[in-house]
Coordinates of C-alpha atoms in Angstrom, one line a residue:
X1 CA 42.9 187.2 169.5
X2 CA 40.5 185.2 167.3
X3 CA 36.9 185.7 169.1
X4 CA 34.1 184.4 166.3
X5 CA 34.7 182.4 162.9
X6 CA 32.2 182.7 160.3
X7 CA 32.4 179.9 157.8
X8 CA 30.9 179.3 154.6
X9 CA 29.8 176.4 154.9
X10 CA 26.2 176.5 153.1
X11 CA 25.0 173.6 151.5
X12 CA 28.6 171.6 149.5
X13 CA 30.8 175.0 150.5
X14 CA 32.9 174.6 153.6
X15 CA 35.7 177.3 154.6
X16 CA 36.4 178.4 151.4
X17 CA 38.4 182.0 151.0
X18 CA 36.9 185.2 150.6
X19 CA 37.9 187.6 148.1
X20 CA 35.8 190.9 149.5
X21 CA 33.8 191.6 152.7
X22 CA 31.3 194.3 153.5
X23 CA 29.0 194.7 156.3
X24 CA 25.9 197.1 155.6
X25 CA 26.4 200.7 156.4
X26 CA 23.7 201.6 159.2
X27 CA 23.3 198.0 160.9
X28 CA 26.8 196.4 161.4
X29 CA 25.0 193.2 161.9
X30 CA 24.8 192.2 158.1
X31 CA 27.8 191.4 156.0
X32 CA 28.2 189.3 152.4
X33 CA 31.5 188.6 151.6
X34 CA 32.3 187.3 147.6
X35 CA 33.8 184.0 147.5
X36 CA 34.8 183.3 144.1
X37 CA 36.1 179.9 144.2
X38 CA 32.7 178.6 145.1
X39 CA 30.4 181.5 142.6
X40 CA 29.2 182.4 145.0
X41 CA 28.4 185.5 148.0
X42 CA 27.9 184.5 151.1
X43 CA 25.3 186.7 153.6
X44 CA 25.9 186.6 157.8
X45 CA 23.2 188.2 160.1
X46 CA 25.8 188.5 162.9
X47 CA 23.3 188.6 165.5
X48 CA 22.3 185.1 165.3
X49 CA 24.3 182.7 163.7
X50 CA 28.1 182.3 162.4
X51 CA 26.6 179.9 159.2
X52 CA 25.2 182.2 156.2
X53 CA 21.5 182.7 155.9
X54 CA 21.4 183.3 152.2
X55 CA 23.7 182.7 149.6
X56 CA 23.9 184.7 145.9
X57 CA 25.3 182.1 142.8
X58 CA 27.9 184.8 140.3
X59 CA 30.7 182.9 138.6
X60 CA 34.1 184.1 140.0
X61 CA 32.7 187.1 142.1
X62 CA 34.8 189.6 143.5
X63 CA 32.9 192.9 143.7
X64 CA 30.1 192.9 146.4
X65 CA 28.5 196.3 147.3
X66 CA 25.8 197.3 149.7
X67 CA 23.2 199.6 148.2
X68 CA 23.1 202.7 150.8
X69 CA 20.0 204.1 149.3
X70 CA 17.8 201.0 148.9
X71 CA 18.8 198.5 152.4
X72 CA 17.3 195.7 150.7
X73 CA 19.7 195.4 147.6
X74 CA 23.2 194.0 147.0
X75 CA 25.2 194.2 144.0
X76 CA 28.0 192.2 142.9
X77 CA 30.5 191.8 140.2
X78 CA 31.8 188.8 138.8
X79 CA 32.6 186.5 135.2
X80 CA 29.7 188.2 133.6
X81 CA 29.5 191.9 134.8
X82 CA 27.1 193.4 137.2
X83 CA 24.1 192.0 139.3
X84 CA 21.3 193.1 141.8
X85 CA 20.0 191.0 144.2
X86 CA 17.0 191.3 146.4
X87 CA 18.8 190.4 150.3
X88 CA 15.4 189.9 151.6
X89 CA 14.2 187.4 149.2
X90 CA 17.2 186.1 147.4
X91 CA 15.2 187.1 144.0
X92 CA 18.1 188.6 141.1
X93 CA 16.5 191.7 140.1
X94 CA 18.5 192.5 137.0
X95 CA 22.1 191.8 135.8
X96 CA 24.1 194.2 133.2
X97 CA 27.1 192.6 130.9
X98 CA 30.8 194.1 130.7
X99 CA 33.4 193.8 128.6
X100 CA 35.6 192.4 131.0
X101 CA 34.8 190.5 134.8
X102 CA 33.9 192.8 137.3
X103 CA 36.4 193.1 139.7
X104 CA 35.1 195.8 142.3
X105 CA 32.0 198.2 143.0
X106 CA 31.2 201.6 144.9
X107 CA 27.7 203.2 145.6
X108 CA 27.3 206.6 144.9
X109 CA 25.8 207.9 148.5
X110 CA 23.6 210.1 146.8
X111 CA 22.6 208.6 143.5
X112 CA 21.1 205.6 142.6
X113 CA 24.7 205.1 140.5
X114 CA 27.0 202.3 140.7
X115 CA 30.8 202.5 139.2
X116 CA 32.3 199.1 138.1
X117 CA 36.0 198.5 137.5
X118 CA 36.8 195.8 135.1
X119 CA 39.7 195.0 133.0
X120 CA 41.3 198.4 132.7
X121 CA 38.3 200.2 132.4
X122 CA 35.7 202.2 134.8
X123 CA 31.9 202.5 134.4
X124 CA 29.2 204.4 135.7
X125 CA 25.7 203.3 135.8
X126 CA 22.3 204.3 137.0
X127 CA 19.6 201.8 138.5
X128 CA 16.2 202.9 138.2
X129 CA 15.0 203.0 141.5
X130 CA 11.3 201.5 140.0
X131 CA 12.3 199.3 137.6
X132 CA 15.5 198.3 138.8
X133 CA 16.9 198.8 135.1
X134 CA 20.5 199.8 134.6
X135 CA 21.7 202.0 132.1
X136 CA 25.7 202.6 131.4
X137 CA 26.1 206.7 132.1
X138 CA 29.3 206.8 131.2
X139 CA 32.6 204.7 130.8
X140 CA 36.6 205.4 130.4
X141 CA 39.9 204.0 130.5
X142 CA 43.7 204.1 132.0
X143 CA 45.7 201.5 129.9
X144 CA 48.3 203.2 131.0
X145 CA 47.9 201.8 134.5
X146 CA 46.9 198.5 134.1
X147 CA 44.3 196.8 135.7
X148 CA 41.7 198.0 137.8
X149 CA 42.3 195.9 140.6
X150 CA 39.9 198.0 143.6
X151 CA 37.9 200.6 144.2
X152 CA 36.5 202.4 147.7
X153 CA 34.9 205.5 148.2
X154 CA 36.6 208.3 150.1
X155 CA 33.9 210.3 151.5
X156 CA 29.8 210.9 151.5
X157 CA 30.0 214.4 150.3
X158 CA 28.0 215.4 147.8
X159 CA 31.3 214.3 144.7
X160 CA 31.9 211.8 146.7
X161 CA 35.5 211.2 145.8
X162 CA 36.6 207.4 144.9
X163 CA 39.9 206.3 144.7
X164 CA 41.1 203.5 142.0
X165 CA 44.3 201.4 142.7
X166 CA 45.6 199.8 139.5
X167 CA 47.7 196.7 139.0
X168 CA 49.8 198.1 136.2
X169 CA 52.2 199.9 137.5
X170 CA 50.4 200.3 141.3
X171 CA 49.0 203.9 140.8
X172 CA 46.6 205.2 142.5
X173 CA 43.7 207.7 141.2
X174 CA 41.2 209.8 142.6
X175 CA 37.9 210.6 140.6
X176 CA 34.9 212.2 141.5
X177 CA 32.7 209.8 139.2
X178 CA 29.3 211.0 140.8
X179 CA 29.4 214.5 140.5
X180 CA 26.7 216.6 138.9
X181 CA 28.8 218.1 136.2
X182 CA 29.1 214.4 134.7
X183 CA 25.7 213.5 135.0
X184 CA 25.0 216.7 132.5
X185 CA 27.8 215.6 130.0
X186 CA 26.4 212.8 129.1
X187 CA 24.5 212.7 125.6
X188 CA 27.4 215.3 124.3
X189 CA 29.7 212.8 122.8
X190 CA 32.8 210.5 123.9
X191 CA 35.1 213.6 124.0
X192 CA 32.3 215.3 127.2
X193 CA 32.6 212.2 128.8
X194 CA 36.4 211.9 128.4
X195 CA 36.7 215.4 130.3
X196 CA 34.4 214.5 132.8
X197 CA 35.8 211.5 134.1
X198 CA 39.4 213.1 134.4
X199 CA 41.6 212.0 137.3
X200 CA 41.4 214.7 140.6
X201 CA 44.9 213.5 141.9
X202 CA 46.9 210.7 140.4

């Protein structure tokens, strides 16, 4: 049975649908949910009031992503690639472009490292925890299974395994985009980071 509604209705947007939900890891009282018909994400402190308190503009927004190492930072994903909001102050601290829309995100649990999925590709990047600059680590590709449509981390070990579902023909793939052995290919070429970034199971 239904027992709360949380619409969001801020401002001109009233129940419109959303695309992607999270609550915070560590307080399950905060969620943001993407709402891409509005550009918009949406933020709920659950404890007080079913309206959002703060609200995130991103044309068509899909990937929204809790930072687990820094509480007070949200990314999302959307027309233009990759941004980093401060939840606290509603302040953007940075925003990185892609190639493609971003279509979904995953923290690494141990890393200030964010992987992307858009179009048919996968990204890695690293967020200086002082500047809050990004800087692309390393990126590959399936065309052979279409369009990254999702992507959610498996575990909090120290690989921290993530699994991509694709739209192309439905596969699924599990990488370990976070572990140390990629972070020390980099600088070595496309052909380091194409070994790296090999599937685990597919």
């Amino acid at each position: 049975p239904e027992v709360f509604t949380y619409n969001t209705e801020l401002g001109p947007f009233h129940d419109a649908p959303a695309a992607k939900m999270q609550i915070q890891p560590g307080t399950n009282h905060l969620l943001a949910a993407a709402v891409p018909t509005k550009n918009m994400v949406a933020l709920w402190d659950l404890r007080y009031s079913r309206v959002p308190m703060q609200s995130f503009e991103h044309d068509n927004v899909k990937g929204v992503e809790f930072c687990p190492l820094r509480r007070n930072t949200l990314a999302t994903g959307g027309q233009d690639g990759i941004r980093l909001w401060n939840i606290q102050s509603g302040a953007l601290r940075c925003s990185v472009g892609t190639q493609d829309p971003v279509s979904t995100l995953a923290w690494s649990p141990h890393q200030h490292e964010l992987l992307a999925g858009f179009g048919d590709h996968l990204g890695v990047w690293t967020v200086s925890p002082c500047s809050n600059k990004v800087h692309r680590l390393d990126q590959w590709t399936q065309p052979d299974a279409g369009q990254v449509l999702a992507v959610e981390r498996m575990d909090d070990g120290p690989e921290a395994c993530v699994l991509s579902l694709h739209g192309g023909d439905g596969s699924l793939i599990c990488w370990k985009p976070f572990a140390p052995k990629r972070r020390q290919s980099r600088g070595r070429g496309t052909h380091g980071m194409s070994l790296s970034c090999s599937p685990v199971i597919r």
